[in-house]
CSV table of C-alpha atoms in Angstrom, one decimal:
chain,number,residue,atom,x,y,z
A,16,MET,CA,-4.2,-6.0,-23.7
A,17,ILE,CA,-4.8,-6.2,-19.9
A,18,THR,CA,-1.5,-8.7,-20.2
A,19,GLU,CA,1.0,-5.9,-21.9
A,20,ILE,CA,0.3,-3.3,-18.9
A,21,GLN,CA,4.2,-2.6,-17.6
A,22,VAL,CA,4.3,-2.9,-14.0
A,23,ASN,CA,6.4,-0.5,-11.6
A,24,LYS,CA,9.7,-1.2,-10.9
A,25,PRO,CA,12.5,0.5,-9.2
A,26,GLU,CA,13.6,3.3,-12.8
A,27,PRO,CA,18.0,1.5,-12.9
A,28,ILE,CA,20.1,4.4,-12.4
A,29,ALA,CA,23.2,4.7,-14.2
A,30,ILE,CA,26.3,4.3,-13.4
A,31,ASN,CA,29.2,6.2,-11.9
A,32,GLU,CA,32.2,5.5,-11.2
A,33,LYS,CA,33.2,8.7,-10.0
A,34,LEU,CA,30.7,8.2,-6.8
A,35,LYS,CA,32.0,8.1,-2.8
A,36,SER,CA,31.8,4.6,-2.3
A,37,TYR,CA,31.2,3.6,1.7
A,38,ASN,CA,33.0,0.6,3.9
A,39,ARG,CA,33.2,-0.3,7.2
A,40,SER,CA,36.7,1.9,7.6
A,41,THR,CA,35.0,5.1,6.5
A,42,LEU,CA,34.0,8.2,8.9
A,43,VAL,CA,30.0,7.7,9.7
A,44,ALA,CA,30.5,11.2,9.7
A,45,HIS,CA,32.0,12.4,6.7
A,46,THR,CA,29.5,10.2,4.7
A,47,ILE,CA,25.8,11.5,6.4
A,48,LYS,CA,27.2,14.9,6.2
A,49,ALA,CA,27.7,13.8,2.0
A,50,LEU,CA,24.1,12.7,2.0
A,51,ASP,CA,22.4,16.6,3.3
A,52,LYS,CA,24.5,17.6,0.8
A,53,GLY,CA,22.3,15.8,-1.8
A,54,GLU,CA,25.2,13.4,-2.5
A,55,SER,CA,25.1,9.8,-3.6
A,56,ILE,CA,27.1,7.4,-2.2
A,57,ILE,CA,27.5,3.1,-3.3
A,58,ILE,CA,28.1,0.6,-1.0
A,59,LYS,CA,31.3,-1.0,-2.5
A,60,ASP,CA,32.0,-4.1,0.3
A,61,PHE,CA,29.6,-6.0,2.3
A,62,TYR,CA,24.9,-5.7,2.3
A,63,ASN,CA,25.5,-4.4,6.0
A,64,ASP,CA,27.9,-2.3,5.8
A,65,GLY,CA,23.9,-0.7,3.9
A,66,ILE,CA,22.3,-1.3,6.6
A,67,SER,CA,24.4,-0.6,9.5
A,68,LEU,CA,24.9,3.6,7.5
A,69,LEU,CA,21.0,3.2,7.8
A,70,GLN,CA,20.8,2.5,11.6
A,71,ASP,CA,23.5,5.4,11.9
A,72,LEU,CA,21.2,7.6,9.1
A,73,HIS,CA,18.2,7.3,11.9
A,74,LYS,CA,20.7,7.9,14.8
A,75,TYR,CA,21.6,11.5,13.4
A,76,LEU,CA,18.3,12.5,12.5
A,77,LYS,CA,16.8,12.1,16.0
A,78,LEU,CA,19.2,14.3,17.0
A,79,LYS,CA,18.2,16.7,14.4
A,80,LEU,CA,14.8,16.6,14.4
A,81,PRO,CA,11.6,15.5,17.0
A,82,ASN,CA,9.5,12.8,16.3
A,83,LYS,CA,6.7,12.5,18.4
A,84,SER,CA,4.0,13.5,16.6
A,85,PHE,CA,2.3,12.2,14.0
A,86,LYS,CA,3.1,15.0,11.7
A,87,GLU,CA,6.7,15.5,12.9
A,88,GLN,CA,6.4,11.8,11.6
A,89,GLN,CA,5.3,12.5,8.9
A,90,LYS,CA,8.6,15.2,8.6
A,91,TYR,CA,11.0,12.3,9.7
A,92,ARG,CA,10.0,9.6,7.2
A,93,SER,CA,10.2,12.3,4.2
A,94,GLU,CA,14.2,13.6,5.2
A,95,TYR,CA,15.1,9.9,6.2
A,96,TYR,CA,13.2,9.1,3.0
A,97,LYS,CA,14.8,11.5,1.0
A,98,LEU,CA,18.6,11.0,2.2
A,99,SER,CA,18.3,7.1,2.3
A,100,ASN,CA,18.0,7.3,-1.4
A,101,LEU,CA,21.4,8.5,-2.0
A,102,ILE,CA,22.3,5.0,-0.9
A,103,LEU,CA,23.5,3.1,-4.1
A,104,LEU,CA,23.9,-0.8,-4.9
A,105,GLU,CA,25.6,-2.1,-7.6
A,106,ILE,CA,23.8,-4.3,-9.5
A,107,VAL,CA,25.7,-6.7,-11.8
A,108,ASN,CA,24.2,-9.9,-14.1
A,109,GLN,CA,20.7,-9.2,-11.6
A,110,LYS,CA,22.2,-9.4,-8.7
A,111,LEU,CA,24.0,-7.3,-5.8
A,112,SER,CA,27.7,-7.3,-6.2
A,113,VAL,CA,28.2,-6.6,-2.6
A,114,LYS,CA,29.4,-9.8,-0.6
A,115,LYS,CA,26.9,-11.7,1.5
A,116,SER,CA,23.7,-10.1,0.2
A,117,PRO,CA,20.1,-11.6,-0.6
A,118,SER,CA,19.3,-12.9,-3.8
A,119,ILE,CA,16.0,-11.2,-5.1
A,120,GLY,CA,14.2,-13.3,-8.4
A,121,TRP,CA,12.5,-9.4,-8.8
A,122,LEU,CA,16.1,-8.4,-10.0
A,123,GLU,CA,15.8,-11.4,-13.2
A,124,LYS,CA,12.3,-10.4,-13.3
A,125,PHE,CA,12.1,-7.0,-13.7
A,126,TYR,CA,15.7,-6.4,-15.5
A,127,PRO,CA,16.5,-9.2,-18.0
A,128,ASP,CA,18.4,-7.6,-20.6
A,129,ASN,CA,20.1,-4.9,-18.3
A,130,ASP,CA,23.6,-6.8,-16.9
A,131,HIS,CA,24.7,-3.2,-15.1
A,132,PHE,CA,23.5,-0.7,-12.9
A,133,CYS,CA,22.4,0.5,-9.5
A,134,LEU,CA,19.5,0.9,-7.5
A,135,THR,CA,19.0,2.8,-3.7
A,136,PHE,CA,19.3,0.7,-0.6
A,137,PRO,CA,16.1,1.5,0.2
A,138,GLN,CA,14.6,-0.2,-3.3
A,139,VAL,CA,16.8,-3.0,-3.0
A,140,GLN,CA,15.6,-3.8,1.0
A,141,GLY,CA,11.7,-3.0,-0.4
A,142,LEU,CA,12.6,-5.6,-3.1
A,143,ASN,CA,13.8,-8.2,-0.9
A,144,SER,CA,11.1,-7.9,1.5
A,145,SER,CA,8.6,-8.2,-0.6
A,146,TRP,CA,10.4,-11.1,-2.6
A,147,GLN,CA,9.9,-13.1,0.4
A,148,TRP,CA,6.2,-12.3,1.0
A,149,TYR,CA,6.2,-12.9,-2.4
A,150,GLN,CA,7.9,-16.5,-2.0
A,151,LYS,CA,6.5,-17.6,1.5
A,152,GLY,CA,2.7,-16.3,0.9
A,153,ILE,CA,1.0,-14.8,4.1
A,154,SER,CA,-2.2,-15.4,6.1
A,155,ILE,CA,-4.4,-13.6,6.0
A,156,PRO,CA,-7.9,-14.4,9.9
A,157,VAL,CA,-9.9,-13.5,7.5
A,158,LEU,CA,-9.3,-16.4,4.5
A,159,ARG,CA,-8.3,-19.7,4.0
A,160,ASN,CA,-5.7,-19.3,1.4
A,161,LYS,CA,-1.6,-17.2,2.3
A,162,MET,CA,-1.8,-14.6,-0.3
A,163,TYR,CA,1.3,-13.9,-2.4
A,164,PRO,CA,1.5,-10.5,-2.9
A,165,TYR,CA,3.4,-8.9,-5.6
A,166,TYR,CA,6.1,-6.4,-5.7
A,167,GLY,CA,4.8,-2.7,-5.0
A,168,ILE,CA,1.3,-3.7,-3.9
A,169,TYR,CA,-0.1,-2.9,-0.4
A,170,PHE,CA,-1.4,-6.0,2.0
A,171,PRO,CA,-2.4,-5.1,5.5
A,172,THR,CA,-0.5,-5.6,8.4
A,173,ARG,CA,-3.8,-5.5,10.6
A,174,PHE,CA,-6.7,-6.4,10.3
A,175,GLU,CA,-9.7,-5.2,12.2
A,176,HIS,CA,-10.7,-3.8,9.3
A,177,LEU,CA,-10.9,-7.0,7.4
A,178,VAL,CA,-12.8,-8.5,10.4
A,179,LEU,CA,-15.0,-5.9,10.6
A,180,PHE,CA,-16.3,-6.9,7.0
A,181,ASP,CA,-16.3,-10.9,6.8
A,182,ASN,CA,-18.4,-10.0,10.2
A,183,TRP,CA,-20.8,-8.0,8.2
A,184,LEU,CA,-21.0,-10.1,5.1
A,185,LYS,CA,-21.9,-13.4,7.2
A,186,ARG,CA,-25.0,-11.3,7.7
A,187,TYR,CA,-25.5,-10.1,4.5
A,188,LYS,CA,-29.0,-11.0,3.4
A,189,GLY,CA,-28.8,-9.3,-0.4
A,190,SER,CA,-28.3,-10.6,-3.6
A,191,LYS,CA,-25.3,-11.9,-4.6
A,192,LYS,CA,-24.6,-11.9,-8.3
A,193,THR,CA,-22.1,-9.3,-8.5
A,194,ALA,CA,-19.8,-6.6,-6.8
A,195,ILE,CA,-17.5,-4.5,-7.7
A,196,GLU,CA,-14.1,-4.2,-5.7
A,197,ILE,CA,-12.3,-0.5,-6.0
A,198,GLY,CA,-8.8,-0.7,-5.5
A,199,ILE,CA,-8.2,-4.6,-5.1
A,200,GLY,CA,-4.9,-4.2,-3.9
A,201,CYS,CA,-3.7,-7.9,-3.5
A,202,GLY,CA,-7.0,-8.8,-2.9
A,203,VAL,CA,-7.9,-10.0,0.5
A,204,LEU,CA,-11.9,-8.0,0.2
A,205,THR,CA,-12.5,-9.7,-3.5
A,206,MET,CA,-11.3,-13.1,-1.6
A,207,GLN,CA,-13.6,-12.6,0.8
A,208,LEU,CA,-16.4,-11.4,-1.1
A,209,ILE,CA,-15.5,-14.6,-3.0
A,210,GLN,CA,-16.0,-16.8,0.1
A,211,HIS,CA,-19.2,-15.5,1.1
A,212,ASN,CA,-20.5,-16.9,-2.8
A,213,PHE,CA,-20.8,-13.4,-4.3
A,214,GLN,CA,-21.1,-15.6,-8.1
A,215,LYS,CA,-18.9,-12.6,-9.4
A,216,VAL,CA,-16.7,-9.8,-8.5
A,217,TYR,CA,-15.9,-6.5,-11.1
A,218,ALA,CA,-12.6,-5.4,-9.9
A,219,THR,CA,-10.1,-2.7,-10.4
A,220,ASP,CA,-6.8,-1.2,-9.4
A,221,ILE,CA,-4.9,2.2,-10.7
A,222,ASN,CA,-1.6,0.5,-9.7
A,223,PRO,CA,-0.6,-2.2,-12.8
A,224,ASN,CA,1.0,-4.3,-10.1
A,225,ALA,CA,-2.0,-5.4,-8.7
A,226,ILE,CA,-3.4,-6.5,-11.6
A,227,VAL,CA,-0.2,-8.1,-13.0
A,228,GLY,CA,-0.1,-10.0,-9.6
A,229,LEU,CA,-3.8,-10.8,-9.7
A,230,ILE,CA,-3.5,-12.4,-13.3
A,231,GLU,CA,-1.3,-14.3,-12.3
A,232,PHE,CA,-1.8,-15.7,-8.3
A,233,MET,CA,-5.2,-16.7,-10.8
A,234,GLY,CA,-4.0,-18.4,-13.5
A,235,SER,CA,-5.9,-20.5,-14.5
A,236,THR,CA,-8.1,-21.6,-12.2
A,237,LYS,CA,-11.6,-21.6,-11.1
A,238,LEU,CA,-11.2,-17.7,-9.3
A,239,SER,CA,-10.7,-16.5,-13.2
A,240,ARG,CA,-13.7,-17.0,-13.7
A,241,LYS,CA,-15.2,-15.2,-10.5
A,242,ILE,CA,-13.1,-12.1,-10.9
A,243,GLU,CA,-12.3,-9.8,-13.5
A,244,LEU,CA,-10.0,-7.0,-14.2
A,245,ASP,CA,-9.9,-4.1,-15.0
A,246,PHE,CA,-6.5,-1.2,-14.8
A,247,GLY,CA,-7.8,2.1,-14.6
A,248,TYR,CA,-9.4,4.4,-12.2
A,249,LEU,CA,-11.9,4.0,-9.4
A,250,PHE,CA,-14.8,2.7,-11.7
A,251,GLY,CA,-12.6,1.5,-14.9
A,252,LYS,CA,-14.6,0.2,-17.5
A,253,TRP,CA,-17.6,-1.4,-15.4
A,254,GLU,CA,-20.8,0.7,-16.3
A,255,LYS,CA,-23.4,-1.6,-15.8
A,256,GLN,CA,-25.0,-1.4,-12.2
A,257,THR,CA,-24.4,-4.0,-9.3
A,258,GLU,CA,-26.1,-4.7,-5.5
A,259,LEU,CA,-23.4,-4.4,-4.0
A,260,ILE,CA,-20.2,-1.5,-4.5
A,261,VAL,CA,-17.0,-2.8,-1.7
A,262,PHE,CA,-14.2,0.4,-1.4
A,263,ASN,CA,-11.8,0.4,1.1
A,264,PRO,CA,-10.1,4.0,0.2
A,265,PRO,CA,-6.9,5.7,1.5
A,266,TRP,CA,-7.4,7.1,5.2
A,267,LEU,CA,-5.1,10.7,5.4
A,268,PRO,CA,-5.5,13.0,2.9
A,269,GLU,CA,-3.2,13.8,0.9
A,270,SER,CA,-0.2,15.8,1.9
A,271,TYR,CA,2.3,18.5,-0.1
A,272,ASP,CA,5.5,18.3,1.6
A,273,LEU,CA,5.6,14.2,1.4
A,274,SER,CA,7.5,12.0,-1.2
A,275,ASN,CA,5.5,10.0,-2.3
A,276,ILE,CA,6.0,6.8,-0.3
A,277,ASP,CA,2.1,5.5,1.3
A,278,GLU,CA,0.2,5.6,-1.9
A,279,ALA,CA,-2.0,3.6,-0.8
A,280,ILE,CA,-2.9,5.7,2.1
A,281,TYR,CA,-3.3,8.9,0.5
A,282,TYR,CA,-6.1,10.5,-1.3
A,283,ASN,CA,-6.6,13.6,-3.1
A,284,LYS,CA,-9.3,16.2,-2.9
A,285,THR,CA,-11.3,14.9,-6.1
A,286,LEU,CA,-11.2,11.3,-5.1
A,287,PHE,CA,-14.5,10.6,-2.6
A,288,SER,CA,-17.0,13.3,-5.0
A,289,ASP,CA,-15.6,11.8,-8.0
A,290,PHE,CA,-16.1,7.8,-6.4
A,291,PHE,CA,-19.2,9.2,-5.0
A,292,ILE,CA,-20.6,10.7,-8.5
A,293,GLU,CA,-20.0,7.7,-9.9
A,294,ALA,CA,-21.3,4.9,-7.7
A,295,LYS,CA,-24.7,6.7,-7.7
A,296,LYS,CA,-24.9,5.6,-11.3
A,297,ARG,CA,-23.5,2.3,-11.0
A,298,LEU,CA,-25.6,1.2,-7.8
A,299,LEU,CA,-28.9,-0.7,-8.3
A,300,PRO,CA,-31.6,0.5,-5.9
A,301,ASP,CA,-31.5,-1.9,-3.2
A,302,GLY,CA,-28.5,-2.2,-3.4
A,303,LYS,CA,-25.4,-1.8,-0.7
A,304,LEU,CA,-22.4,0.6,-0.8
A,305,VAL,CA,-19.7,0.5,1.5
A,306,LEU,CA,-16.7,2.2,2.8
A,307,ILE,CA,-14.1,0.6,5.0
A,308,PHE,CA,-12.6,3.9,6.7
A,309,SER,CA,-11.3,5.5,9.8
A,310,ASN,CA,-10.9,7.9,12.3
A,311,LEU,CA,-7.2,8.5,12.2
A,312,ALA,CA,-7.5,11.5,10.3
A,313,GLN,CA,-9.3,13.5,13.1
A,314,ILE,CA,-7.5,11.8,16.4
A,315,THR,CA,-4.1,13.3,14.8
A,316,ASN,CA,-5.3,16.4,14.1
A,317,VAL,CA,-4.5,15.2,10.4
A,318,THR,CA,-7.9,17.0,9.3
A,319,THR,CA,-11.2,17.1,11.0
A,320,GLU,CA,-13.1,16.3,8.2
A,321,HIS,CA,-14.7,13.2,7.0
A,322,PRO,CA,-15.2,12.5,3.4
A,323,ILE,CA,-17.7,10.2,4.5
A,324,GLU,CA,-19.6,11.8,6.4
A,325,THR,CA,-19.3,14.8,4.3
A,326,GLU,CA,-21.6,13.7,1.3
A,327,LEU,CA,-23.8,12.4,3.5
A,328,ALA,CA,-24.3,16.0,4.8
A,329,GLN,CA,-24.1,17.5,1.2
A,330,GLY,CA,-24.3,14.8,-1.5
A,331,ASN,CA,-28.0,13.8,-1.9
A,332,ARG,CA,-27.4,10.7,-3.0
A,333,PHE,CA,-26.5,8.2,-0.6
A,334,GLN,CA,-28.3,7.2,3.5
A,335,LEU,CA,-26.4,6.1,5.7
A,336,GLU,CA,-28.1,2.4,6.6
A,337,ARG,CA,-25.2,1.7,9.7
A,338,CYS,CA,-22.0,2.2,10.8
A,339,LEU,CA,-20.0,-0.2,12.8
A,340,LYS,CA,-16.5,0.4,14.5
A,341,LYS,CA,-14.1,-1.9,15.7
A,342,THR,CA,-11.0,-0.7,17.9
A,343,VAL,CA,-7.8,-0.9,16.9
A,344,LYS,CA,-4.9,-3.4,18.7
A,345,SER,CA,-2.6,-1.0,20.6
A,346,ALA,CA,0.4,-1.1,18.9
A,347,SER,CA,3.5,-3.4,18.8
A,348,ASN,CA,6.4,-3.4,22.0
A,349,LYS,CA,8.4,-3.4,18.9
A,350,THR,CA,6.9,-1.0,16.9
A,351,LYS,CA,9.9,1.7,17.1
A,352,ARG,CA,8.0,4.6,16.9
A,353,ASP,CA,5.5,6.6,19.2
A,354,GLN,CA,1.6,5.3,18.2
A,355,HIS,CA,-0.3,6.4,21.3
A,356,TRP,CA,-3.3,7.4,19.1
A,357,ARG,CA,-3.7,3.9,18.4
A,358,SER,CA,-6.0,4.0,21.5
A,359,SER,CA,-7.9,5.8,20.1
A,360,GLU,CA,-8.2,4.6,16.8
A,361,GLU,CA,-11.2,2.9,15.2
A,362,VAL,CA,-12.2,1.5,11.7
A,363,GLU,CA,-15.0,2.2,10.5
A,364,LEU,CA,-17.9,0.1,7.9
A,365,TRP,CA,-19.8,2.9,6.2
A,366,VAL,CA,-23.1,0.9,4.3
A,367,LEU,CA,-24.8,3.4,2.6
A,368,VAL,CA,-27.9,3.1,0.3
A,369,ASN,CA,-29.5,5.3,-2.2
A,370,ILE,CA,-32.0,8.1,-1.0
C-alpha cells in the first residue's frame, strides 16, 4: 500500500562513550586534525559550538582547496560533506541534548521509539531548516497558495523555469483531461497543471518522502481527487496514454567522485534513454512532451552533451515543436560561492511531439 511507504530519514548512530568531545575550550586545530583522520567528534555543551566548528572547518578547507570553478566547488563541497558529517550531536528523548538548541518536530515524528542516539551535525541542520519550511510554508510566485515541503524533498529556490512553464500553460490549447508528471517532488508543476484546469494528474517519484509528504499535504481535499500518486521509477504503474507528459529532470550528469548529496540535480547514464522509450508508449498521437532543463552542464564544462538534443538527433521517436528559453537571474550578493557562470545560464522548456 502507498500509505505504508517508509520515508527516508537520517540513520541513527549508536552512542559511543569513547568519542572525543568538542566545546569552547577545545583547540580547534586539534579537532580538525582528528576529523581529517576520520575520527568522529561529539558536541557536548552548546549547539552554537557546532556552528562555530563548521565555520572553522570552512576556513581550513578554503586554505587547503581551490574553490573557484564549478568542478572545484564540487570537490570542495564533497570534502566538506565528508568531514562535517563526522561532527555528531546527541539526541535524548527526541530532543537535542546540547544547550540552546532548536526544537525540531521531525525528531518526534521519525524516531518515536528511539530515546538515545546520535545524528551528524549537518543532518540536524537539515532537519531543523526543513522543519521551519514545513511549519511556515514557502511562497512560490506561480502558485496561489503556499507549499509545505516534507523533509528530504527538493523544492525550488529559483523560479525562472516555473515562470517559463506557467507562460507555456497559459497558451496551451490542447486537451486537459489528463497529464502525467515524472518526479513530482514537492508538487509545484502538478499544482500549476491543476491551476490551469487539468482535470487529472498522474504523478510519480522515486523518493518516498515526496509521496508521503504530498499525501499528507492533500489530505481529503479536492486535490486528492485530482492528483494520483505512485511511488516508482519514471512512469511507475501509469500505463494509459495521455495528452501531456511533464518532466523536470536533474540538470547535471552524475559524478562518481561526489558523495550522494544532491540527488535531485544529478542524472545517471540511462535516465533519459529510459524516459524517452517509456514516454513514446504513453503519449497520445497528438500529445505533447514537455521537458524543463538548463544549459548549466554545458556552460560549466561538466559535459558537452545535451541529452534532449541527443534524443532528437538519434532517437527517431520525437520531433521538436518548440524550445523556449529564459535567462537566469544573477546570483545573490549574499552567495559566498563564485557563480560567474550564472550570467550565461538559461532555463529551457522543450516541447516535443510524436514523429
